[in-house]
Coordinates of N, CA and C and ligand atoms in Angstrom, one line a residue:
M1 N 138.4 104.6 96.7 CA 137.5 105.7 96.3 C 137.8 106.9 97.2
N2 N 138.1 108.0 96.6 CA 138.3 109.3 97.4 C 137.1 110.2 97.1
I3 N 136.6 110.9 98.2 CA 135.6 111.9 98.0 C 136.3 113.1 97.4
I4 N 137.5 113.4 97.9 CA 138.2 114.5 97.3 C 139.6 114.0 97.0
D5 N 140.1 114.4 95.8 CA 141.5 114.0 95.5 C 142.2 115.2 94.8
I6 N 143.1 115.9 95.5 CA 143.7 117.1 94.9 C 145.2 116.8 94.8
K7 N 145.7 117.2 93.6 CA 147.1 117.0 93.4 C 147.7 118.3 92.8
D8 N 148.8 118.7 93.5 CA 149.6 119.8 93.0 C 148.8 121.1 92.6
L9 N 147.9 121.4 93.5 CA 147.0 122.5 93.2 C 147.6 123.9 93.4
H10 N 147.5 124.7 92.4 CA 148.1 126.1 92.4 C 146.9 127.1 92.2
K11 N 146.9 128.2 93.0 CA 145.9 129.2 92.8 C 146.6 130.6 93.1
S12 N 146.5 131.5 92.2 CA 146.9 132.9 92.5 C 145.8 133.9 92.4
Y13 N 145.9 135.0 93.1 CA 145.0 136.1 92.8 C 145.9 137.2 92.1
G14 N 145.7 137.4 90.8 CA 146.6 138.3 90.1 C 148.0 137.7 90.2
K15 N 148.9 138.6 90.7 CA 150.3 138.1 90.9 C 150.6 137.5 92.2
H16 N 149.5 137.4 93.0 CA 149.8 137.0 94.4 C 149.4 135.5 94.5
P17 N 150.5 134.6 94.6 CA 150.2 133.2 94.7 C 149.7 132.8 96.1
V18 N 148.6 132.1 96.2 CA 148.1 131.7 97.5 C 148.3 130.2 97.8
L19 N 147.9 129.4 96.8 CA 148.2 127.9 96.9 C 149.3 127.5 96.0
K20 N 150.3 126.9 96.5 CA 151.5 126.6 95.7 C 151.9 125.1 95.6
G21 N 150.9 124.3 95.4 CA 151.2 122.9 95.3 C 150.6 122.1 96.4
I22 N 149.3 122.1 96.5 CA 148.5 121.4 97.6 C 148.2 120.0 97.1
H23 N 148.5 119.0 98.1 CA 148.0 117.6 97.9 C 147.1 117.3 99.0
F24 N 145.9 116.7 98.6 CA 144.9 116.5 99.7 C 144.0 115.4 99.2
Q25 N 143.7 114.5 100.2 CA 142.7 113.5 99.9 C 141.7 113.4 101.1
A26 N 140.5 113.2 100.7 CA 139.5 112.9 101.8 C 138.7 111.6 101.4
K27 N 138.7 110.7 102.3 CA 138.0 109.4 102.1 C 136.6 109.5 102.7
P28 N 135.7 108.6 102.2 CA 134.3 108.6 102.7 C 134.3 108.5 104.3
G29 N 133.5 109.4 104.9 CA 133.3 109.4 106.3 C 134.4 110.1 107.2
E30 N 135.4 110.6 106.5 CA 136.4 111.3 107.3 C 136.0 112.7 107.7
I31 N 136.4 113.1 108.9 CA 136.3 114.5 109.3 C 137.7 115.2 109.3
I32 N 137.9 116.1 108.4 CA 139.2 116.7 108.2 C 139.2 118.2 108.5
G33 N 140.1 118.6 109.4 CA 140.3 120.0 109.8 C 141.4 120.6 109.1
I34 N 141.2 121.8 108.5 CA 142.3 122.6 107.9 C 142.6 123.8 108.8
I35 N 143.9 123.9 109.1 CA 144.3 125.0 110.0 C 145.4 125.8 109.3
G36 N 145.6 127.0 109.8 CA 146.6 127.9 109.2 C 146.3 129.3 109.6
K37 N 147.3 130.2 109.4 CA 147.0 131.6 109.9 C 146.1 132.3 109.0
N38 N 145.6 133.5 109.5 CA 144.7 134.3 108.7 C 145.4 134.6 107.3
G39 N 144.7 134.4 106.3 CA 145.3 134.7 104.9 C 146.1 133.6 104.3
A40 N 146.1 132.4 105.0 CA 146.9 131.3 104.5 C 146.3 130.7 103.3
G41 N 145.0 130.9 103.0 CA 144.4 130.3 101.8 C 143.4 129.2 102.1
K42 N 143.0 129.1 103.4 CA 142.0 128.0 103.8 C 140.7 128.2 103.1
S43 N 140.1 129.4 103.1 CA 138.8 129.6 102.5 C 138.9 129.5 101.0
T44 N 140.0 129.9 100.4 CA 140.3 129.7 99.0 C 140.2 128.2 98.6
L45 N 140.9 127.4 99.4 CA 140.9 126.0 99.1 C 139.5 125.4 99.2
L46 N 138.7 125.8 100.3 CA 137.4 125.3 100.4 C 136.5 125.7 99.2
E47 N 136.7 126.9 98.8 CA 135.9 127.4 97.6 C 136.2 126.7 96.4
I48 N 137.4 126.2 96.2 CA 137.8 125.4 95.0 C 137.1 124.0 95.2
I49 N 137.2 123.5 96.4 CA 136.5 122.2 96.6 C 135.0 122.3 96.4
M50 N 134.4 123.4 96.7 CA 133.0 123.6 96.5 C 132.6 123.9 95.0
T51 N 133.6 124.0 94.2 CA 133.5 124.2 92.8 C 133.0 125.6 92.5
I52 N 133.1 126.6 93.4 CA 132.7 127.9 93.1 C 133.9 128.8 92.8
K53 N 135.1 128.3 92.9 CA 136.2 129.1 92.5 C 137.1 128.2 91.6
G54 N 137.7 128.8 90.6 CA 138.6 128.1 89.7 C 140.0 128.0 90.2
F55 N 140.9 127.4 89.5 CA 142.3 127.3 89.9 C 143.2 127.3 88.7
D56 N 144.5 127.5 88.9 CA 145.4 127.8 87.8 C 146.0 126.5 87.2
H57 N 146.3 125.6 88.2 CA 147.1 124.4 87.7 C 146.9 123.3 88.8
G58 N 147.0 122.1 88.3 CA 146.9 120.9 89.2 C 145.6 120.1 88.9
K59 N 145.3 119.2 89.7 CA 144.2 118.3 89.5 C 143.2 118.3 90.7
V60 N 142.0 118.5 90.4 CA 141.0 118.4 91.5 C 139.9 117.4 91.1
S61 N 139.7 116.3 91.8 CA 138.7 115.3 91.6 C 137.7 115.3 92.8
L62 N 136.4 115.3 92.5 CA 135.4 115.1 93.5 C 134.6 113.9 93.1
F63 N 134.4 113.0 94.1 CA 133.6 111.7 93.9 C 134.2 111.0 92.6
N64 N 135.5 111.0 92.6 CA 136.3 110.3 91.5 C 136.1 110.9 90.1
Q65 N 135.6 112.2 90.0 CA 135.5 112.8 88.7 C 136.4 114.1 88.6
D66 N 137.2 114.1 87.6 CA 138.1 115.2 87.4 C 137.4 116.4 87.0
L67 N 137.5 117.5 87.8 CA 136.7 118.7 87.5 C 137.0 119.3 86.2
Q68 N 138.2 119.1 85.7 CA 138.6 119.7 84.4 C 138.1 118.9 83.2
N69 N 137.5 117.7 83.4 CA 137.0 117.0 82.3 C 135.6 116.5 82.5
I70 N 134.7 117.4 82.9 CA 133.3 117.0 83.1 C 132.4 117.9 82.4
S71 N 131.2 117.4 82.2 CA 130.1 118.2 81.5 C 129.4 119.0 82.6
D72 N 128.6 120.0 82.1 CA 127.8 120.8 83.0 C 126.9 120.0 83.9
R73 N 126.4 119.0 83.2 CA 125.4 118.1 83.9 C 126.1 117.3 85.0
Q74 N 127.3 116.8 84.8 CA 128.1 116.1 85.8 C 128.4 117.0 87.0
L75 N 128.8 118.3 86.6 CA 129.1 119.3 87.6 C 127.9 119.5 88.5
E76 N 126.7 119.6 87.9 CA 125.5 119.9 88.6 C 125.2 118.7 89.6
E77 N 125.5 117.5 89.1 CA 125.3 116.3 90.0 C 126.2 116.3 91.2
I78 N 127.5 116.7 90.9 CA 128.5 116.8 92.0 C 128.0 117.8 93.0
R79 N 127.6 119.0 92.5 CA 127.2 120.1 93.4 C 126.0 119.7 94.3
S80 N 125.1 118.8 93.8 CA 123.9 118.4 94.5 C 124.3 117.5 95.7
D81 N 125.5 117.0 95.7 CA 126.0 116.1 96.8 C 126.8 116.9 97.9
I82 N 127.0 118.2 97.6 CA 127.8 119.0 98.5 C 127.0 120.1 99.2
S83 N 127.2 120.3 100.5 CA 126.6 121.5 101.2 C 127.7 122.3 101.8
A84 N 127.5 123.6 101.9 CA 128.6 124.4 102.5 C 128.0 125.5 103.3
V85 N 128.8 125.9 104.3 CA 128.5 127.2 105.0 C 129.8 128.0 105.0
L86 N 129.8 129.1 104.3 CA 131.0 129.9 104.2 C 131.0 131.0 105.3
Q87 N 132.0 131.8 105.3 CA 132.2 132.8 106.4 C 131.0 133.8 106.5
P88 N 130.7 134.6 105.4 CA 129.7 135.6 105.6 C 128.3 134.9 105.6
T89 N 127.5 135.3 106.5 CA 126.1 134.6 106.6 C 125.0 135.7 106.6
Q90 N 125.0 136.5 105.6 CA 124.1 137.6 105.5 C 123.0 137.4 104.5
F91 N 122.7 136.1 104.2 CA 121.7 135.8 103.2 C 120.2 135.8 103.8
Y92 N 119.3 135.4 103.0 CA 117.9 135.1 103.4 C 117.3 136.2 104.3
K93 N 117.3 137.4 103.8 CA 116.9 138.5 104.7 C 115.4 138.4 105.1
N94 N 114.5 138.2 104.1 CA 113.1 138.4 104.4 C 112.4 137.1 104.8
L95 N 113.1 136.1 105.3 CA 112.4 134.9 105.7 C 112.6 134.6 107.2
K96 N 111.6 134.0 107.8 CA 111.7 133.6 109.2 C 112.4 132.2 109.3
V97 N 113.0 131.9 110.4 CA 113.8 130.7 110.6 C 113.1 129.5 110.1
E98 N 111.9 129.2 110.6 CA 111.2 128.0 110.3 C 110.9 128.0 108.8
E99 N 110.5 129.1 108.2 CA 110.2 129.2 106.8 C 111.5 128.8 106.0
L100 N 112.6 129.3 106.4 CA 113.9 129.0 105.7 C 114.1 127.5 105.7
L101 N 114.0 126.8 106.8 CA 114.2 125.4 106.9 C 113.3 124.6 106.0
K102 N 112.0 125.0 106.0 CA 111.0 124.4 105.2 C 111.3 124.6 103.7
L103 N 111.7 125.8 103.4 CA 112.1 126.1 102.0 C 113.2 125.2 101.4
F104 N 114.2 125.0 102.2 CA 115.3 124.2 101.8 C 115.0 122.7 101.8
K105 N 114.1 122.3 102.7 CA 113.6 120.9 102.7 C 112.9 120.7 101.4
A106 N 112.0 121.6 101.0 CA 111.3 121.4 99.8 C 112.2 121.4 98.6
Y107 N 113.2 122.4 98.6 CA 114.1 122.5 97.4 C 114.9 121.3 97.2
Y108 N 115.4 120.7 98.3 CA 116.2 119.5 98.2 C 115.3 118.2 98.2
Q109 N 114.0 118.3 98.3 CA 113.1 117.2 98.4 C 113.6 116.2 99.4
S110 N 114.0 116.8 100.6 CA 114.6 116.0 101.7 C 113.5 115.5 102.6
D111 N 113.8 114.3 103.2 CA 112.8 113.7 104.1 C 113.2 114.1 105.5
M112 N 114.1 115.0 105.7 CA 114.6 115.4 107.0 C 113.4 116.0 107.8
D113 N 113.4 115.6 109.1 CA 112.3 116.0 110.0 C 112.7 117.4 110.5
I114 N 112.0 118.5 110.0 CA 112.3 119.8 110.4 C 112.2 120.1 111.9
K115 N 111.2 119.4 112.5 CA 111.0 119.6 114.0 C 112.3 119.1 114.7
K116 N 112.8 118.0 114.2 CA 114.0 117.4 114.9 C 115.2 118.3 114.6
V117 N 115.4 118.9 113.4 CA 116.5 119.8 113.1 C 116.4 121.0 114.1
M118 N 115.1 121.5 114.2 CA 114.9 122.7 115.1 C 115.3 122.3 116.5
A119 N 114.9 121.1 116.9 CA 115.2 120.7 118.3 C 116.7 120.5 118.5
D120 N 117.4 119.8 117.5 CA 118.8 119.5 117.6 C 119.6 120.8 117.7
F121 N 119.2 121.8 116.9 CA 120.0 123.0 116.8 C 119.4 124.1 117.8
K122 N 118.5 123.6 118.6 CA 117.9 124.5 119.6 C 117.4 125.8 119.0
L123 N 116.7 125.7 117.9 CA 116.2 126.9 117.2 C 114.8 127.4 117.6
E124 N 114.1 126.6 118.4 CA 112.7 127.0 118.7 C 112.5 128.4 119.2
P125 N 113.4 129.0 120.1 CA 113.1 130.3 120.5 C 113.0 131.3 119.4
H126 N 113.6 131.1 118.3 CA 113.6 132.0 117.2 C 112.9 131.5 115.9
R127 N 112.0 130.5 116.2 CA 111.3 129.9 115.1 C 110.7 131.0 114.1
K128 N 110.1 132.0 114.7 CA 109.4 133.0 113.9 C 110.1 134.3 113.8
T129 N 111.4 134.3 114.0 CA 112.2 135.5 113.9 C 112.8 135.6 112.4
Y130 N 112.8 136.8 111.9 CA 113.3 137.0 110.6 C 114.9 136.8 110.6
F131 N 115.4 136.1 109.6 CA 116.8 135.8 109.6 C 117.7 137.1 109.8
E132 N 117.3 138.2 109.2 CA 118.2 139.4 109.3 C 118.2 140.0 110.6
K133 N 117.2 139.6 111.5 CA 117.2 140.2 112.8 C 117.9 139.4 113.9
L134 N 118.4 138.2 113.4 CA 119.1 137.3 114.4 C 120.5 137.9 114.7
S135 N 121.1 137.5 115.8 CA 122.5 137.9 116.1 C 123.4 137.1 115.2
G136 N 124.7 137.5 115.2 CA 125.7 136.8 114.3 C 125.7 135.3 114.6
G137 N 125.8 134.9 115.9 CA 125.9 133.5 116.2 C 124.7 132.7 115.8
W138 N 123.5 133.3 116.0 CA 122.3 132.7 115.6 C 122.2 132.5 114.1
K139 N 122.6 133.5 113.4 CA 122.6 133.4 111.9 C 123.5 132.2 111.5
Q140 N 124.6 132.1 112.2 CA 125.5 131.0 111.9 C 124.9 129.6 112.2
K141 N 124.1 129.6 113.3 CA 123.5 128.3 113.7 C 122.4 127.9 112.6
V142 N 121.6 128.9 112.2 CA 120.6 128.6 111.2 C 121.2 128.2 109.9
S143 N 122.3 128.9 109.5 CA 123.0 128.5 108.2 C 123.5 127.1 108.3
L144 N 124.0 126.7 109.5 CA 124.6 125.3 109.7 C 123.5 124.3 109.6
A145 N 122.3 124.6 110.3 CA 121.2 123.7 110.2 C 120.8 123.5 108.8
I146 N 120.7 124.5 108.0 CA 120.3 124.4 106.6 C 121.2 123.5 105.8
A147 N 122.5 123.6 106.1 CA 123.5 122.8 105.4 C 123.3 121.3 105.5
F148 N 122.7 120.9 106.6 CA 122.5 119.4 106.8 C 121.2 118.9 106.1
I149 N 120.3 119.8 105.8 CA 119.0 119.4 105.3 C 119.0 118.5 104.1
S150 N 120.0 118.8 103.2 CA 120.0 118.0 101.9 C 120.7 116.7 102.1
K151 N 121.1 116.3 103.4 CA 121.8 115.1 103.7 C 123.0 114.9 102.7
P152 N 123.9 115.9 102.6 CA 125.0 115.9 101.7 C 126.0 114.8 101.9
K153 N 126.6 114.3 100.8 CA 127.7 113.3 101.0 C 129.0 114.0 101.5
L154 N 129.1 115.3 101.1 CA 130.2 116.1 101.5 C 129.7 117.4 102.1
I155 N 130.2 117.8 103.2 CA 129.8 119.0 103.8 C 131.1 119.9 104.1
V156 N 131.0 121.1 103.6 CA 132.2 122.0 103.7 C 131.9 123.2 104.6
L157 N 132.6 123.3 105.7 CA 132.3 124.3 106.7 C 133.5 125.2 106.9
D158 N 133.3 126.5 106.7 CA 134.4 127.5 106.9 C 134.2 128.2 108.2
E159 N 135.1 127.8 109.1 CA 135.0 128.3 110.5 C 133.6 128.2 111.1
P160 N 133.1 127.0 111.2 CA 131.7 126.8 111.6 C 131.5 127.3 113.0
T161 N 132.5 127.2 113.9 CA 132.2 127.5 115.3 C 132.7 128.9 115.7
T162 N 133.2 129.7 114.8 CA 133.6 131.0 115.1 C 132.3 131.8 115.4
G163 N 132.3 132.5 116.6 CA 131.2 133.3 116.9 C 130.1 132.5 117.7
L164 N 130.3 131.2 117.9 CA 129.3 130.5 118.7 C 129.7 130.4 120.1
D165 N 128.7 130.5 121.0 CA 129.1 130.4 122.5 C 129.4 128.9 122.8
P166 N 130.0 128.7 124.0 CA 130.5 127.3 124.3 C 129.5 126.2 124.2
H167 N 128.2 126.5 124.6 CA 127.2 125.5 124.5 C 126.9 125.2 123.0
M168 N 126.8 126.2 122.2 CA 126.5 126.1 120.8 C 127.6 125.4 120.1
R169 N 128.8 125.6 120.5 CA 130.0 125.0 119.9 C 129.9 123.4 120.2
N170 N 129.6 123.1 121.4 CA 129.4 121.6 121.7 C 128.3 121.0 121.0
M171 N 127.2 121.8 120.9 CA 126.0 121.3 120.2 C 126.3 121.0 118.7
L172 N 127.0 122.0 118.1 CA 127.3 121.8 116.7 C 128.2 120.6 116.5
W173 N 129.2 120.4 117.4 CA 130.1 119.3 117.2 C 129.4 117.9 117.4
A174 N 128.5 118.0 118.4 CA 127.6 116.7 118.6 C 126.9 116.4 117.3
Y175 N 126.4 117.5 116.7 CA 125.6 117.3 115.5 C 126.4 116.8 114.3
I176 N 127.6 117.4 114.2 CA 128.5 117.0 113.1 C 128.9 115.5 113.3
T177 N 129.2 115.1 114.5 CA 129.6 113.8 114.8 C 128.5 112.8 114.5
E178 N 127.3 113.2 114.9 CA 126.1 112.3 114.7 C 125.8 112.2 113.2
Y179 N 125.9 113.3 112.5 CA 125.6 113.3 111.1 C 126.7 112.3 110.4
N180 N 127.9 112.5 110.8 CA 129.0 111.7 110.2 C 128.8 110.2 110.5
Q181 N 128.4 109.9 111.7 CA 128.3 108.5 112.1 C 127.0 107.8 111.4
K182 N 126.0 108.6 111.4 CA 124.7 108.1 110.8 C 124.7 108.0 109.3
T183 N 125.2 109.0 108.6 CA 125.1 109.0 107.2 C 126.4 108.6 106.5
G184 N 127.6 108.6 107.2 CA 128.8 108.3 106.6 C 129.3 109.5 105.8
G185 N 128.7 110.7 106.0 CA 129.1 111.9 105.2 C 130.5 112.4 105.6
T186 N 131.1 112.9 104.6 CA 132.5 113.4 104.8 C 132.4 114.9 105.2
V187 N 133.3 115.3 106.1 CA 133.2 116.7 106.6 C 134.6 117.4 106.4
I188 N 134.7 118.5 105.7 CA 135.9 119.3 105.6 C 135.6 120.6 106.2
L189 N 136.5 121.0 107.2 CA 136.2 122.3 107.8 C 137.5 123.0 108.1
T190 N 137.4 124.3 108.3 CA 138.5 125.1 108.8 C 138.2 125.5 110.3
T191 N 139.2 125.7 111.0 CA 139.0 126.2 112.4 C 140.2 126.9 112.9
H192 N 140.1 127.8 113.8 CA 141.2 128.4 114.5 C 141.3 127.8 116.0
Y193 N 140.4 126.9 116.3 CA 140.4 126.3 117.6 C 141.0 124.9 117.6
M194 N 142.3 124.9 118.1 CA 143.1 123.6 118.0 C 142.5 122.5 118.8
D195 N 141.7 122.8 119.9 CA 141.1 121.7 120.7 C 140.1 121.0 119.8
E196 N 139.4 121.6 118.9 CA 138.5 120.9 118.0 C 139.2 119.9 117.2
I197 N 140.4 120.3 116.7 CA 141.1 119.3 115.9 C 141.4 118.1 116.7
E198 N 141.9 118.3 117.9 CA 142.3 117.1 118.7 C 141.1 116.2 119.1
M199 N 140.0 116.9 119.4 CA 138.8 116.2 119.9 C 138.0 115.5 118.8
Y200 N 137.9 116.1 117.6 CA 136.9 115.7 116.7 C 137.4 115.3 115.3
C201 N 138.6 115.7 114.9 CA 139.0 115.5 113.5 C 139.8 114.2 113.4
D202 N 139.5 113.5 112.3 CA 140.3 112.3 112.0 C 141.6 112.7 111.5
K203 N 141.7 113.7 110.7 CA 142.9 114.2 110.1 C 143.0 115.7 110.2
V204 N 144.2 116.2 110.1 CA 144.4 117.7 110.1 C 145.4 118.1 109.0
M205 N 145.1 119.1 108.3 CA 146.1 119.7 107.4 C 146.5 121.0 107.8
L206 N 147.8 121.2 107.9 CA 148.3 122.6 108.2 C 148.7 123.2 106.9
L207 N 148.0 124.3 106.6 CA 148.3 125.1 105.4 C 149.3 126.3 105.8
N208 N 150.5 126.2 105.2 CA 151.5 127.3 105.6 C 152.3 127.6 104.4
E209 N 152.4 128.9 104.1 CA 153.2 129.4 103.0 C 152.7 128.7 101.7
G210 N 151.4 128.5 101.5 CA 150.9 128.0 100.3 C 151.0 126.5 100.1
R211 N 151.5 125.8 101.1 CA 151.7 124.4 101.0 C 151.1 123.6 102.2
N212 N 150.7 122.4 101.9 CA 150.2 121.6 103.1 C 151.5 120.9 103.7
E213 N 152.0 121.6 104.8 CA 153.2 121.1 105.4 C 153.0 119.8 106.1
V214 N 151.8 119.7 106.7 CA 151.5 118.5 107.4 C 150.1 118.1 107.1
F215 N 149.9 116.8 106.9 CA 148.5 116.2 106.6 C 148.5 114.8 107.2
D216 N 148.0 114.7 108.4 CA 148.1 113.5 109.2 C 147.0 113.4 110.3
T217 N 147.0 112.3 111.0 CA 146.1 112.2 112.1 C 146.6 113.1 113.3
P218 N 145.8 113.7 114.1 CA 146.3 114.5 115.3 C 147.2 113.6 116.1
D219 N 146.9 112.3 116.4 CA 147.7 111.4 117.2 C 149.1 111.2 116.6
Q220 N 149.1 111.0 115.3 CA 150.4 110.8 114.7 C 151.3 112.0 114.7
I221 N 150.7 113.2 114.6 CA 151.4 114.4 114.6 C 152.0 114.6 116.0
L222 N 151.2 114.3 117.0 CA 151.7 114.5 118.4 C 152.8 113.4 118.7
S223 N 152.6 112.2 118.3 CA 153.6 111.2 118.6 C 154.9 111.4 117.8
S224 N 154.8 111.9 116.6 CA 156.0 112.0 115.8 C 156.8 113.3 116.2
T225 N 156.1 114.3 116.7 CA 156.8 115.5 117.1 C 157.1 115.7 118.5
G226 N 156.4 114.9 119.4 CA 156.6 115.0 120.8 C 155.9 116.2 121.5
F227 N 155.1 116.9 120.7 CA 154.4 118.0 121.3 C 153.2 117.5 122.2
Q228 N 152.8 118.3 123.2 CA 151.7 117.9 124.1 C 150.4 118.1 123.5
S229 N 150.3 119.1 122.6 CA 149.0 119.4 122.0 C 149.1 120.0 120.6
I230 N 148.0 120.0 119.9 CA 148.0 120.5 118.5 C 148.3 122.0 118.6
N231 N 147.8 122.7 119.7 CA 148.0 124.1 119.8 C 149.5 124.4 119.9
E232 N 150.2 123.6 120.7 CA 151.7 123.8 120.9 C 152.4 123.5 119.5
F233 N 152.0 122.4 118.9 CA 152.5 122.1 117.5 C 152.3 123.3 116.6
Y234 N 151.1 123.9 116.6 CA 150.8 125.0 115.7 C 151.7 126.2 116.0
L235 N 151.8 126.5 117.3 CA 152.5 127.7 117.7 C 154.0 127.6 117.3
K236 N 154.6 126.4 117.4 CA 156.0 126.2 117.2 C 156.3 126.0 115.7
N237 N 155.3 125.7 114.9 CA 155.5 125.5 113.4 C 155.1 126.7 112.5
V238 N 154.3 127.6 113.0 CA 153.8 128.6 112.2 C 154.3 130.0 112.7
S239 N 155.0 130.7 111.9 CA 155.4 132.1 112.4 C 154.2 133.0 112.3
I240 N 154.3 134.1 113.0 CA 153.2 135.1 113.1 C 153.0 135.8 111.7
Ligands
ATP301 N1 138.8 137.4 95.7 C1 140.1 137.7 96.1 N2 140.8 138.6 95.4 C2 142.1 138.9 95.7 N3 142.7 138.3 96.8 C3 142.0 137.5 97.5 C4 140.7 137.1 97.2 N4 140.2 136.3 98.2 C5 141.3 136.1 99.0 N5 142.4 136.8 98.6 C6 143.7 136.8 99.3 O1 144.2 135.4 99.3 C7 144.8 135.1 100.5 C8 144.1 133.9 101.2 O2 142.8 134.3 101.6 P1 141.8 133.3 102.3 O3 140.6 134.0 102.5 O4 141.8 132.0 101.5 O5 142.6 133.0 103.7 P2 142.1 132.2 105.0 O6 143.2 131.2 105.3 O7 140.8 131.7 104.8 O8 142.2 133.3 106.1 P3 141.2 133.5 107.4 O9 141.8 132.6 108.5 O10 141.5 135.0 107.8 O11 139.8 133.3 107.1 C9 144.8 136.4 101.4 O12 146.0 137.1 101.1 C10 143.6 137.2 100.8 O13 143.8 138.6 100.9
MG302 MG1 139.0 132.1 105.7

């Protein structure tokens, strides 16, 4: 059983090809990091996985269902098992942090303990602050907390730690790891921090020139290439 199974995926914007034959699988419980330079197509790939962007050619299956051969109802069911945090986090203007969490808990009919979520994400100091008045990193933290409320089987995070201070970065990774171990949920994320790939990801995919040049465990990449770190591997394999 694959949570995600992608074969020969192609996607262009107008005449500009971005994805030129991606092959990608995610199994239940895996944490997979996608890396690549700015504009490589990472966010585009995540948006296709989230079913909010179409594609030109290839096969995309989620939870063993081929996206090109499913009914609206099946698509709705698939979507209810996915949570995501994308790059811009400018939503939810007129709600306070605690109100937002309660709203999503009710919407998803989740039994998640909001007090625990607030404590885990250290959100108490801004419990009664309006979302739009938070700093960028705090908005990111609240958006991430919301993503876990529905207890998704698949969580898709686009640069979740960009803009977070070092303590918050550690906190988020502790949370992702705990969520993954407790629920068996699958996590797909992008990051520009190569240390996160080494420390936390089961597998890493390097997206370069529209293709997944490498898709393996960090250990296997290091042992087969002889590089000391994923950062060194990246710098030697990807041109500016
Ligand atoms: N809606 C769109 N219309 C036209 N071109 C787009 C659109 N979205 C993205 N692109 C282009 O597709 C390419 C891939 O963009 P994408 O955002 O997927 O890259 P990325 O790997 O996520 O980059 P970053 O690391 O900067 O977030 C870029 O050249 C971008 O300009
Ligand atoms: Mg991006």
